[in-house]
CSV table of C-alpha atoms and ligand atoms in Angstrom, one decimal:
chain,number,residue,atom,x,y,z
A,1,MET,CA,15.4,-9.8,-20.8
A,2,SER,CA,14.0,-7.0,-18.6
A,3,TRP,CA,12.0,-4.2,-19.8
A,4,LEU,CA,12.0,-0.7,-18.2
A,5,PRO,CA,8.8,1.1,-18.7
A,6,ILE,CA,9.5,4.6,-20.1
A,7,SER,CA,7.2,7.1,-21.8
A,8,ILE,CA,8.4,8.7,-25.0
A,9,ASN,CA,7.1,12.0,-26.3
A,10,CYS,CA,6.3,11.1,-30.0
A,11,GLU,CA,4.2,14.1,-30.9
A,12,ASN,CA,5.2,15.3,-34.3
A,13,LYS,CA,8.0,13.0,-34.4
A,14,GLN,CA,8.8,10.9,-37.4
A,15,CYS,CA,8.0,7.3,-36.8
A,16,ILE,CA,8.2,4.6,-39.6
A,17,ILE,CA,6.2,1.5,-40.0
A,18,VAL,CA,7.4,-1.0,-42.4
A,19,GLY,CA,4.4,-2.9,-43.9
A,20,GLY,CA,1.0,-2.3,-45.2
A,21,GLY,CA,-1.3,-4.9,-44.0
A,22,GLU,CA,-3.4,-5.7,-40.9
A,23,THR,CA,-0.5,-5.5,-38.3
A,24,ALA,CA,0.5,-2.2,-39.7
A,25,ILE,CA,-3.0,-0.8,-39.3
A,26,ARG,CA,-2.9,-1.5,-35.5
A,27,LYS,CA,0.5,0.1,-35.0
A,28,TYR,CA,-0.7,3.1,-37.2
A,29,LEU,CA,-3.8,3.7,-35.1
A,30,LEU,CA,-1.7,3.5,-32.0
A,31,LEU,CA,1.0,6.1,-33.2
A,32,ARG,CA,-1.9,8.4,-34.5
A,33,GLU,CA,-3.4,8.4,-31.0
A,34,PHE,CA,-0.2,9.8,-29.6
A,35,GLY,CA,0.3,12.4,-32.3
A,36,ALA,CA,3.2,10.9,-34.1
A,37,LYS,CA,4.2,12.1,-37.6
A,38,ILE,CA,3.7,8.6,-39.4
A,39,HIS,CA,5.5,7.4,-42.4
A,40,ILE,CA,4.5,4.0,-44.0
A,41,LEU,CA,6.9,2.1,-46.1
A,42,ALA,CA,5.4,-0.6,-48.1
A,43,PRO,CA,5.1,-2.1,-51.6
A,44,GLU,CA,1.3,-1.5,-51.3
A,45,LEU,CA,-1.3,-0.5,-48.9
A,46,ASN,CA,-4.4,-2.5,-48.0
A,47,GLU,CA,-7.8,-1.0,-48.5
A,48,GLN,CA,-8.2,0.5,-44.9
A,49,LEU,CA,-4.7,2.2,-45.0
A,50,ALA,CA,-5.4,3.5,-48.5
A,51,THR,CA,-8.5,5.2,-47.0
A,52,HIS,CA,-6.5,6.9,-44.3
A,53,LEU,CA,-3.9,8.0,-46.9
A,54,LYS,CA,-6.6,9.9,-48.7
A,55,GLN,CA,-7.4,11.8,-45.5
A,56,ASP,CA,-3.6,12.8,-45.3
A,57,HIS,CA,-3.1,11.0,-41.9
A,58,PHE,CA,0.4,9.7,-42.9
A,59,ILE,CA,3.0,9.8,-45.5
A,60,TYR,CA,3.3,6.9,-47.8
A,61,HIS,CA,6.6,5.7,-49.4
A,62,GLN,CA,6.1,3.0,-51.9
A,63,GLY,CA,9.1,0.5,-51.5
A,64,THR,CA,10.4,-2.3,-49.4
A,65,HIS,CA,12.5,-2.4,-46.2
A,66,GLN,CA,15.5,-2.1,-48.4
A,67,ASP,CA,14.5,1.5,-49.0
A,68,LEU,CA,14.8,2.4,-45.4
A,69,ALA,CA,18.1,4.1,-45.8
A,70,LYS,CA,16.3,6.7,-48.0
A,71,HIS,CA,13.9,7.6,-45.1
A,72,TYR,CA,15.3,7.0,-41.9
A,73,GLN,CA,17.0,10.4,-41.2
A,74,GLY,CA,15.6,12.2,-38.0
A,75,CYS,CA,13.4,9.2,-37.2
A,76,LEU,CA,12.5,8.4,-33.7
A,77,LEU,CA,11.5,4.7,-34.1
A,78,ILE,CA,10.8,2.0,-36.6
A,79,ILE,CA,8.1,-0.7,-36.4
A,80,ALA,CA,8.7,-3.8,-38.5
A,81,ALA,CA,5.2,-4.9,-39.4
A,82,THR,CA,5.9,-7.1,-42.5
A,83,ASP,CA,4.9,-10.7,-42.9
A,84,SER,CA,8.4,-11.9,-43.7
A,85,GLN,CA,10.7,-13.0,-41.0
A,86,GLU,CA,13.7,-12.2,-43.1
A,87,ALA,CA,12.5,-8.6,-43.8
A,88,ASN,CA,11.8,-8.0,-40.2
A,89,LYS,CA,15.3,-9.3,-39.1
A,90,ALA,CA,16.8,-7.0,-41.8
A,91,ILE,CA,14.8,-4.0,-40.3
A,92,SER,CA,15.8,-4.8,-36.7
A,93,ASP,CA,19.6,-5.0,-37.8
A,94,PHE,CA,19.1,-1.6,-39.8
A,95,ALA,CA,17.6,0.2,-36.8
A,96,ASN,CA,20.2,-1.2,-34.2
A,97,GLU,CA,23.0,-0.2,-36.5
A,98,HIS,CA,21.7,3.5,-36.7
A,99,GLY,CA,20.8,3.5,-33.0
A,100,ILE,CA,17.0,3.9,-33.7
A,101,LEU,CA,14.4,2.2,-31.4
A,102,VAL,CA,12.7,-0.8,-33.3
A,103,ASN,CA,9.8,-2.9,-32.5
A,104,VAL,CA,9.4,-6.1,-34.5
A,105,VAL,CA,5.7,-7.1,-34.1
A,106,ASP,CA,5.3,-10.3,-31.9
A,107,ASN,CA,9.2,-10.8,-31.8
A,108,LEU,CA,10.7,-9.9,-28.5
A,109,GLU,CA,14.3,-11.0,-29.6
A,110,LEU,CA,14.4,-8.6,-32.5
A,111,SER,CA,12.8,-5.6,-30.7
A,112,SER,CA,14.5,-3.0,-28.8
A,113,TYR,CA,11.3,-1.7,-27.2
A,114,ILE,CA,7.9,-3.2,-26.9
A,115,THR,CA,4.6,-1.6,-26.5
A,116,PRO,CA,2.6,-2.4,-23.3
A,117,ALA,CA,-1.2,-2.9,-23.1
A,118,ILE,CA,-2.5,0.7,-22.7
A,119,ILE,CA,-5.4,2.5,-21.0
A,120,HIS,CA,-5.5,5.9,-22.5
A,121,ARG,CA,-7.6,8.7,-21.1
A,122,ASP,CA,-5.6,11.6,-22.3
A,123,PRO,CA,-3.4,12.8,-20.7
A,124,VAL,CA,-3.4,9.9,-18.5
A,125,THR,CA,-1.9,6.6,-19.8
A,126,VAL,CA,-1.8,3.3,-17.6
A,127,ALA,CA,0.6,0.8,-19.2
A,128,ILE,CA,0.7,-2.9,-18.4
A,129,ASN,CA,3.9,-4.7,-19.4
A,130,THR,CA,4.2,-8.5,-18.9
A,131,ALA,CA,7.6,-8.6,-20.7
A,132,GLY,CA,6.0,-10.4,-23.5
A,133,SER,CA,5.1,-13.4,-21.3
A,134,SER,CA,1.4,-13.3,-22.0
A,135,PRO,CA,-0.5,-10.5,-24.1
A,136,ILE,CA,-3.8,-12.1,-22.9
A,137,LEU,CA,-2.7,-11.6,-19.3
A,138,ALA,CA,-1.9,-8.0,-20.1
A,139,THR,CA,-5.2,-7.3,-21.7
A,140,THR,CA,-7.0,-9.0,-18.8
A,141,ILE,CA,-5.2,-6.9,-16.3
A,142,ARG,CA,-6.0,-3.8,-18.5
A,143,GLU,CA,-9.8,-4.8,-18.4
A,144,LYS,CA,-9.6,-5.0,-14.6
A,145,ILE,CA,-7.9,-1.7,-14.1
A,146,GLU,CA,-10.1,0.0,-16.7
A,147,LYS,CA,-13.2,-0.8,-14.4
A,148,LEU,CA,-11.6,1.1,-11.5
A,149,LEU,CA,-11.0,4.2,-13.4
A,150,PRO,CA,-13.6,6.9,-13.7
A,151,MET,CA,-14.4,7.8,-17.5
A,152,ASN,CA,-13.6,11.4,-16.9
A,153,LEU,CA,-10.2,10.8,-15.4
A,154,GLY,CA,-8.5,12.5,-18.4
A,155,SER,CA,-10.5,15.7,-18.0
A,156,PHE,CA,-9.8,15.7,-14.3
A,157,ALA,CA,-6.0,15.3,-15.0
A,158,SER,CA,-6.1,18.3,-17.4
A,159,HIS,CA,-7.9,20.5,-14.8
A,160,LEU,CA,-5.4,19.4,-12.1
A,161,LYS,CA,-2.5,20.3,-14.3
A,162,ILE,CA,-3.9,24.0,-14.4
A,163,MET,CA,-4.4,23.8,-10.7
A,164,ARG,CA,-0.7,22.6,-10.2
A,165,ASP,CA,0.5,25.5,-12.3
A,166,LYS,CA,-1.4,27.9,-10.1
A,167,LEU,CA,-0.1,26.3,-6.9
A,168,THR,CA,3.6,26.9,-8.3
A,169,VAL,CA,3.0,30.5,-8.3
A,170,ASN,CA,1.6,30.3,-4.8
A,171,ASP,CA,4.0,30.1,-1.9
A,172,LEU,CA,2.6,26.9,-0.3
A,173,LEU,CA,5.1,24.4,1.4
A,174,PRO,CA,6.0,21.5,-0.8
A,175,SER,CA,4.4,19.2,1.7
A,176,LEU,CA,1.2,21.2,1.7
A,177,LYS,CA,1.1,21.2,-2.1
A,178,ARG,CA,1.2,17.6,-2.0
A,179,ARG,CA,-1.5,17.4,0.6
A,180,PHE,CA,-3.5,19.6,-1.5
A,181,GLN,CA,-3.3,17.6,-4.5
A,182,LYS,CA,-3.9,14.3,-2.6
A,183,LYS,CA,-7.1,15.8,-1.1
A,184,LEU,CA,-8.3,16.8,-4.4
A,185,VAL,CA,-7.6,13.5,-5.9
A,186,ASP,CA,-9.3,11.7,-3.2
A,187,HIS,CA,-12.4,13.8,-3.4
A,188,PHE,CA,-12.5,13.3,-7.2
A,189,PHE,CA,-12.4,9.6,-6.9
A,190,ALA,CA,-15.1,9.7,-4.3
A,191,ASN,CA,-17.4,11.9,-6.3
A,192,ALA,CA,-16.3,10.8,-9.9
A,193,GLU,CA,-19.7,9.2,-10.6
A,194,CYS,CA,-21.6,12.5,-10.1
A,195,LEU,CA,-19.2,14.6,-12.3
A,196,SER,CA,-20.4,13.4,-15.7
A,197,THR,CA,-20.1,16.7,-17.6
A,198,LYS,CA,-17.0,19.0,-18.1
A,199,SER,CA,-18.6,21.9,-16.5
A,200,LYS,CA,-19.7,20.0,-13.3
A,201,LEU,CA,-16.2,18.7,-13.2
A,202,LYS,CA,-14.7,22.2,-13.3
A,203,THR,CA,-16.9,23.8,-10.8
A,204,PHE,CA,-16.2,20.9,-8.5
A,205,ILE,CA,-12.5,21.2,-8.7
A,206,GLU,CA,-12.7,25.0,-8.3
A,207,GLN,CA,-15.0,24.8,-5.2
A,208,ASP,CA,-13.2,22.0,-3.8
A,209,ALA,CA,-9.8,23.5,-4.3
A,210,ALA,CA,-10.9,26.9,-2.6
A,211,LEU,CA,-12.0,24.9,0.5
A,212,ILE,CA,-8.9,22.8,0.6
A,213,GLU,CA,-6.6,25.8,0.1
A,214,LYS,CA,-8.3,27.8,2.8
A,215,HIS,CA,-7.8,24.9,5.2
A,216,LEU,CA,-4.2,24.3,4.3
A,217,THR,CA,-2.9,27.7,4.1
A,218,GLU,CA,-3.7,27.9,7.9
A,219,LYS,CA,-0.5,26.0,7.8
A,220,MET,CA,-1.2,23.5,10.6
A,221,GLY,CA,-0.2,20.0,9.9
A,222,GLU,CA,-2.2,17.1,10.7
A,223,VAL,CA,-1.5,13.8,12.8
A,224,GLN,CA,-2.7,10.4,12.2
A,225,LEU,CA,-2.7,7.9,15.0
A,226,VAL,CA,-2.3,4.7,12.9
A,227,GLY,CA,-2.7,1.1,14.0
A,228,ALA,CA,0.0,-1.0,12.3
A,229,GLY,CA,-1.5,-4.4,13.1
A,230,PRO,CA,-0.1,-7.3,15.0
A,231,GLY,CA,3.1,-7.8,12.8
A,232,ASP,CA,2.1,-9.4,9.4
A,233,PRO,CA,2.5,-6.5,7.0
A,234,GLU,CA,-0.6,-7.7,5.2
A,235,LEU,CA,-2.7,-7.1,8.3
A,236,ILE,CA,-2.8,-3.4,8.0
A,237,THR,CA,-5.8,-1.5,6.7
A,238,ILE,CA,-6.0,0.2,3.3
A,239,LYS,CA,-6.5,3.6,5.1
A,240,ALA,CA,-3.3,3.0,7.1
A,241,MET,CA,-1.4,2.1,3.9
A,242,ARG,CA,-2.7,5.4,2.2
A,243,ALA,CA,-1.5,7.4,5.2
A,244,LEU,CA,1.9,5.8,5.1
A,245,GLN,CA,2.0,6.7,1.3
A,246,THR,CA,1.2,10.3,1.7
A,247,CYS,CA,2.8,11.4,4.9
A,248,ASP,CA,5.8,13.5,5.5
A,249,VAL,CA,7.0,11.9,8.7
A,250,ILE,CA,6.5,8.8,10.4
A,251,LEU,CA,7.1,8.2,14.3
A,252,TYR,CA,7.0,4.5,14.8
A,253,ASP,CA,7.2,2.3,17.9
A,254,ASN,CA,9.2,-0.6,18.8
A,255,LEU,CA,6.4,-3.0,18.2
A,256,VAL,CA,5.9,-2.0,14.5
A,257,ASN,CA,7.3,-4.7,12.0
A,258,PRO,CA,10.0,-2.7,10.0
A,259,ASN,CA,8.6,-4.3,6.8
A,260,ILE,CA,5.5,-2.3,7.2
A,261,LEU,CA,7.6,0.9,6.7
A,262,ARG,CA,8.3,-0.3,3.2
A,263,TYR,CA,4.8,0.9,2.3
A,264,ALA,CA,5.8,4.5,3.3
A,265,ARG,CA,6.3,7.2,0.7
A,266,ARG,CA,10.2,7.0,-0.2
A,267,ASP,CA,11.1,10.4,1.1
A,268,ALA,CA,9.0,10.4,4.1
A,269,GLU,CA,11.3,10.9,7.3
A,270,GLN,CA,11.2,7.7,9.6
A,271,ILE,CA,11.8,8.2,13.3
A,272,TYR,CA,12.0,5.4,15.7
A,273,VAL,CA,10.5,6.5,19.0
A,274,GLY,CA,11.3,3.2,20.8
A,275,LYS,CA,9.1,2.9,23.9
A,276,LYS,CA,10.7,-0.5,24.6
A,277,LEU,CA,9.9,-1.6,28.2
A,278,GLY,CA,12.5,0.2,30.4
A,279,ASP,CA,13.8,2.4,27.4
A,280,ARG,CA,13.8,6.0,28.7
A,281,ARG,CA,15.2,7.7,25.7
A,282,TRP,CA,11.8,8.4,24.3
A,283,THR,CA,9.6,9.8,26.9
A,284,GLN,CA,6.0,10.6,26.1
A,285,ASP,CA,6.8,14.4,26.5
A,286,LYS,CA,9.5,14.1,23.8
A,287,ILE,CA,7.2,12.4,21.4
A,288,ASN,CA,4.4,15.1,21.9
A,289,HIS,CA,7.0,17.7,21.5
A,290,LEU,CA,7.9,16.3,18.0
A,291,LEU,CA,4.3,15.9,17.1
A,292,ASN,CA,3.7,19.5,17.8
A,293,GLU,CA,6.8,20.7,16.0
A,294,TYR,CA,5.9,18.9,12.8
A,295,ALA,CA,2.4,20.1,12.9
A,296,GLN,CA,3.7,23.7,13.3
A,297,GLN,CA,5.6,23.1,10.1
A,298,GLY,CA,2.5,22.2,8.3
A,299,LYS,CA,3.5,18.5,7.9
A,300,MET,CA,1.5,15.3,7.9
A,301,THR,CA,2.7,13.0,10.6
A,302,VAL,CA,1.9,9.4,10.9
A,303,ARG,CA,2.2,8.2,14.7
A,304,LEU,CA,2.4,4.5,13.9
A,305,LYS,CA,1.8,2.0,16.8
A,306,GLY,CA,1.7,-1.7,16.9
A,307,GLY,CA,-1.8,-3.3,16.9
A,308,ASP,CA,-4.5,-0.9,17.5
A,309,PRO,CA,-3.5,2.6,18.9
A,310,LEU,CA,-6.4,2.6,21.2
A,311,ILE,CA,-5.7,-0.7,22.9
A,312,PHE,CA,-2.9,-0.2,25.5
A,313,GLY,CA,-1.2,2.0,23.1
A,314,ARG,CA,-1.4,5.3,25.2
A,315,ALA,CA,-3.2,6.9,22.5
A,316,ASN,CA,-5.2,9.1,24.8
A,317,GLU,CA,-2.0,10.9,26.1
A,318,GLU,CA,-1.2,11.9,22.6
A,319,SER,CA,-4.8,12.8,21.5
A,320,GLU,CA,-5.3,15.0,24.7
A,321,PHE,CA,-2.1,16.7,23.7
A,322,LEU,CA,-3.2,17.2,20.2
A,323,MET,CA,-6.5,18.5,21.2
A,324,LYS,CA,-5.0,20.8,23.7
A,325,HIS,CA,-2.7,22.3,21.0
A,326,ASN,CA,-5.5,22.5,18.4
A,327,ILE,CA,-3.6,20.1,16.1
A,328,PRO,CA,-6.0,18.2,13.8
A,329,PHE,CA,-5.8,14.5,14.1
A,330,GLN,CA,-7.4,11.3,13.1
A,331,VAL,CA,-7.3,7.9,14.4
A,332,ILE,CA,-7.0,4.9,12.0
A,333,PRO,CA,-7.6,1.6,13.8
A,334,GLY,CA,-5.5,-1.5,13.5
A,335,ILE,CA,-5.9,-5.2,14.3
A,336,THR,CA,-5.1,-5.7,17.9
A,337,ALA,CA,-2.8,-8.4,18.9
A,338,ALA,CA,-5.7,-10.3,20.6
A,339,LEU,CA,-7.5,-10.6,17.2
A,340,GLY,CA,-4.2,-11.3,15.2
A,341,CYS,CA,-3.3,-14.2,17.8
A,342,ALA,CA,-6.8,-15.5,18.0
A,343,ALA,CA,-6.8,-16.0,14.1
A,344,SER,CA,-3.4,-17.7,14.6
A,345,LEU,CA,-5.0,-20.3,17.0
A,346,LYS,CA,-7.9,-20.4,14.6
A,347,LEU,CA,-10.2,-19.9,17.6
A,348,SER,CA,-13.0,-17.6,18.4
A,349,LEU,CA,-12.6,-15.5,21.5
A,350,THR,CA,-16.3,-15.7,22.2
A,351,HIS,CA,-18.4,-18.7,22.2
A,352,ARG,CA,-22.2,-19.4,22.9
A,353,ASP,CA,-21.3,-22.2,25.4
A,354,PHE,CA,-17.9,-21.3,26.9
A,355,ALA,CA,-17.3,-17.5,26.6
A,356,HIS,CA,-20.0,-14.9,26.8
A,357,GLY,CA,-17.5,-12.2,26.6
A,358,CYS,CA,-13.8,-11.4,26.5
A,359,ILE,CA,-11.7,-9.1,28.5
A,360,PHE,CA,-8.4,-7.5,27.5
A,361,VAL,CA,-6.2,-7.0,30.5
A,362,SER,CA,-2.8,-5.5,30.9
A,363,ALA,CA,-0.7,-8.0,32.8
A,364,TYR,CA,1.8,-5.4,33.5
A,365,LEU,CA,-0.2,-4.6,36.5
A,366,ALA,CA,-0.4,-8.0,37.7
A,367,ASP,CA,2.4,-7.9,40.3
A,368,ASP,CA,0.5,-5.2,42.1
A,369,ALA,CA,-2.2,-7.2,43.9
A,370,GLN,CA,-4.5,-4.2,44.3
A,371,SER,CA,-4.6,-3.1,40.9
A,372,LEU,CA,-6.6,-5.8,39.1
A,373,ASN,CA,-10.1,-7.1,40.0
A,374,TRP,CA,-8.9,-10.7,40.4
A,375,PRO,CA,-12.3,-12.1,41.7
A,376,LEU,CA,-14.0,-10.8,38.6
A,377,LEU,CA,-11.3,-12.0,36.2
A,378,ALA,CA,-11.3,-15.4,37.9
A,379,THR,CA,-14.9,-16.1,37.2
A,380,SER,CA,-15.5,-18.6,34.3
A,381,ASN,CA,-17.5,-18.1,31.0
A,382,LYS,CA,-15.4,-15.5,29.5
A,383,THR,CA,-12.0,-15.3,27.6
A,384,LEU,CA,-9.2,-13.3,29.3
A,385,VAL,CA,-6.5,-11.9,27.1
A,386,PHE,CA,-3.4,-10.6,28.9
A,387,TYR,CA,-1.2,-8.1,27.0
A,388,MET,CA,2.3,-7.6,28.3
A,389,GLY,CA,2.4,-10.8,30.1
A,390,ALA,CA,5.8,-12.4,29.0
A,391,THR,CA,7.4,-11.9,32.3
A,392,ARG,CA,4.3,-12.0,34.4
A,393,MET,CA,2.7,-15.3,33.3
A,394,GLN,CA,3.3,-17.1,36.7
A,395,CYS,CA,1.9,-14.2,38.7
A,396,VAL,CA,-1.3,-14.1,36.3
A,397,CYS,CA,-1.9,-18.0,36.7
A,398,ASP,CA,-1.4,-17.9,40.4
A,399,ASN,CA,-3.6,-15.0,41.0
A,400,LEU,CA,-6.5,-16.6,38.8
A,401,MET,CA,-6.1,-20.0,40.7
A,402,GLN,CA,-6.1,-18.3,44.1
A,403,HIS,CA,-9.2,-16.4,43.3
A,404,GLY,CA,-11.1,-19.6,42.3
A,405,LEU,CA,-10.5,-20.3,38.5
A,406,ALA,CA,-10.0,-24.0,38.1
A,407,GLU,CA,-6.5,-25.0,37.5
A,408,THR,CA,-7.4,-27.1,34.6
A,409,THR,CA,-8.6,-24.0,32.8
A,410,ALA,CA,-7.1,-23.9,29.2
A,411,MET,CA,-4.5,-21.4,28.3
A,412,ALA,CA,-2.4,-20.6,25.1
A,413,ILE,CA,0.4,-18.3,24.7
A,414,VAL,CA,1.1,-16.8,21.3
A,415,GLU,CA,4.6,-15.4,21.1
A,416,ASN,CA,5.4,-13.1,18.0
A,417,GLY,CA,1.9,-13.6,16.8
A,418,THR,CA,1.3,-13.4,13.0
A,419,LEU,CA,5.1,-12.9,12.4
A,420,ASP,CA,7.2,-15.6,10.7
A,421,GLU,CA,8.9,-16.4,14.1
A,422,GLU,CA,5.4,-17.0,15.8
A,423,LYS,CA,5.2,-19.7,18.4
A,424,ILE,CA,2.2,-21.1,20.2
A,425,TYR,CA,2.3,-22.7,23.5
A,426,TYR,CA,-0.7,-24.7,24.9
A,427,GLY,CA,-1.6,-26.0,28.3
A,428,ASN,CA,-3.6,-25.2,31.4
A,429,ILE,CA,-3.1,-22.4,34.0
A,430,ASN,CA,-1.6,-24.8,36.6
A,431,TYR,CA,0.9,-26.1,34.1
A,432,PHE,CA,2.0,-22.7,32.9
A,433,SER,CA,2.3,-21.5,36.7
A,434,LYS,CA,4.7,-24.5,37.3
A,435,ASN,CA,6.7,-24.1,34.0
A,436,ALA,CA,6.9,-20.3,33.8
A,437,GLU,CA,10.6,-20.2,34.2
A,438,ASN,CA,11.5,-23.0,31.7
A,439,LEU,CA,9.6,-21.2,28.9
A,440,GLU,CA,11.9,-18.2,28.3
A,441,LEU,CA,9.0,-16.4,26.6
A,442,LYS,CA,10.2,-13.8,24.1
A,443,ARG,CA,8.4,-10.4,23.6
A,444,PRO,CA,5.8,-9.7,22.3
A,445,SER,CA,3.7,-12.4,23.9
A,446,LEU,CA,0.1,-12.7,24.5
A,447,LEU,CA,-1.7,-14.8,27.2
A,448,ILE,CA,-5.1,-16.1,26.4
A,449,ILE,CA,-7.0,-18.0,29.0
A,450,GLY,CA,-10.6,-19.5,29.3
A,451,ASP,CA,-12.7,-22.5,28.5
A,452,VAL,CA,-13.0,-21.7,24.8
A,453,LEU,CA,-9.4,-22.7,24.4
A,454,LYS,CA,-10.3,-26.3,25.0
A,455,LEU,CA,-11.4,-26.3,21.5
A,456,PHE,CA,-7.9,-25.7,20.3
A,457,LYS,CA,-6.8,-28.4,18.0
A,458,GLY,CA,-3.3,-27.4,17.4
A,459,THR,CA,-2.5,-25.9,14.2
A,460,PRO,CA,-0.8,-27.6,11.2
A,461,MET,CA,2.7,-26.3,10.8
A,462,GLU,CA,1.8,-24.4,7.8
A,463,LYS,CA,3.5,-21.1,8.5
A,464,ASN,CA,6.4,-21.7,10.6
A,465,HIS,CA,8.2,-24.6,9.2
A,466,GLY,CA,7.6,-26.6,12.3
A,467,SER,CA,8.5,-24.2,14.8
A,468,LYS,CA,5.1,-24.1,16.6
A,469,GLU,CA,5.2,-25.7,19.8
A,470,ARG,CA,2.6,-27.6,21.5
A,471,LEU,CA,3.7,-28.1,25.1
A,472,ASN,CA,1.0,-29.9,26.9
A,473,SER,CA,-2.5,-30.9,26.6
A,474,VAL,CA,-5.1,-29.9,29.1
B,501,SAH,N1,-1.7,-1.6,20.8
B,501,SAH,C1,-1.1,-3.0,20.8
B,501,SAH,C2,-0.8,-3.4,22.2
B,501,SAH,C3,0.4,-2.8,22.8
B,501,SAH,S1,0.8,-3.4,24.4
B,501,SAH,C4,-2.3,-3.8,20.2
B,501,SAH,O1,-3.4,-3.3,19.9
B,501,SAH,O2,-2.0,-5.0,19.9
B,501,SAH,C5,2.1,-4.5,24.0
B,501,SAH,C6,1.7,-6.0,24.0
B,501,SAH,O3,0.9,-6.4,23.0
B,501,SAH,C7,2.8,-7.0,24.1
B,501,SAH,O4,3.4,-7.0,25.3
B,501,SAH,C8,2.0,-8.1,23.8
B,501,SAH,O5,1.3,-8.6,24.9
B,501,SAH,C9,1.0,-7.8,22.9
B,501,SAH,N2,1.4,-7.8,21.4
B,501,SAH,C10,1.6,-7.0,20.5
B,501,SAH,N3,1.9,-7.5,19.4
B,501,SAH,C11,1.9,-8.8,19.6
B,501,SAH,C12,2.3,-10.0,18.7
B,501,SAH,N4,2.6,-9.8,17.4
B,501,SAH,N5,2.2,-11.4,19.3
B,501,SAH,C13,1.8,-11.4,20.5
B,501,SAH,N6,1.5,-10.4,21.4
B,501,SAH,C14,1.6,-9.2,20.9
């Protein structure tokens, strides 16, 4: 059985509870909280229900389930809360025959709807549904969520509703309206603790809204340069995830794992801007042009790059452009490939005895003998991480050896680091120089070189179903 969560408006709608005992009270209190017009059908009422009856909180029909036919006209739902299985079954049959929603307490088979565990901060309701698998699990989840939600969430939601109605009159772009509300909600969660009274909350919302509206009606969009991490979708930051969930447009690079785009807001426009090596369709100028165009339309754009945008990500070309055009932007860092791959190797890139530092180098420049400071790179006591090295591995190893780095210096190559297809190759620089052509490395691959790699123990094949390769030992 699978249960679609829906919310039903039951305010002033007739709802019948059959039964007058303990179970009926729980259901009665729930329906009352949501404003239903409650009818109770039972031969007798227990003491607590009788007290409520005196206060006119429901309409009482003395009788049994067999009298349902007299009372069901115009009824939204029926709850079977008797202690007789036979009666409950008859109530369920009756409701189904007449097309009325029915809940038989603690009996999934006989119910056409079930009530979830609920957190109710009117008008906000959070519902937890375990499809009847475990009510205890549902209430435990509810307790956990409850701790995350500010007490004044309900009042805030009511104020927000008024604010939304005002915005509808205002001619803000839909994307601006969304951003406006998002900002307001984020500010509320950041300040909720200090907004203990209704008047404080109201002042906060009004002041905040005025400021945000002023900022947004200037109609300039915003760009977020976001790091998508090395590949594993779980290795992106919470901030990056939030940006993806609230933006209007995503311009993403070739290195970004497509699964990360699943975090994006469903109707955000997603544009692949390639930048594969040698791919000339997407020049930097063209990307900058798009960033500008969307900003002028007031849109929120995420510029999503593999790893960290500030490490070999050409972020500066974009940030300079954005500054020049007065387009507001933020940078959200990501886990760079070096760190993701080091984690795969379970190795520290620095070490008290073997590596006093670590250098990130672009191997792309390795062919050009002048461009890299090989004498500096070839000194020991540090870890070298070469990005963009898949096709330049031999050149890197040869240059390091020629400039004095011992040929036995340990080296690992991580191909497709942190992804399911990850492969690790291990050896020394002399070995890799000799075997470069046999390896047929795939992109992206990272070369990590240095004495600290001597500590590599090989990794158990926990992640890749045996595909990790260990080529050679030092
Ligand atoms: N901004 C990115 C780097 C972009 S340069 C970052 O911070 O990681 C592209 C190079 O990064 C690739 O050629 C490769 O050397 C490296 N790289 C990126 N993702 C990788 C991965 N999952 N595994 C191995 N290397 C990776």
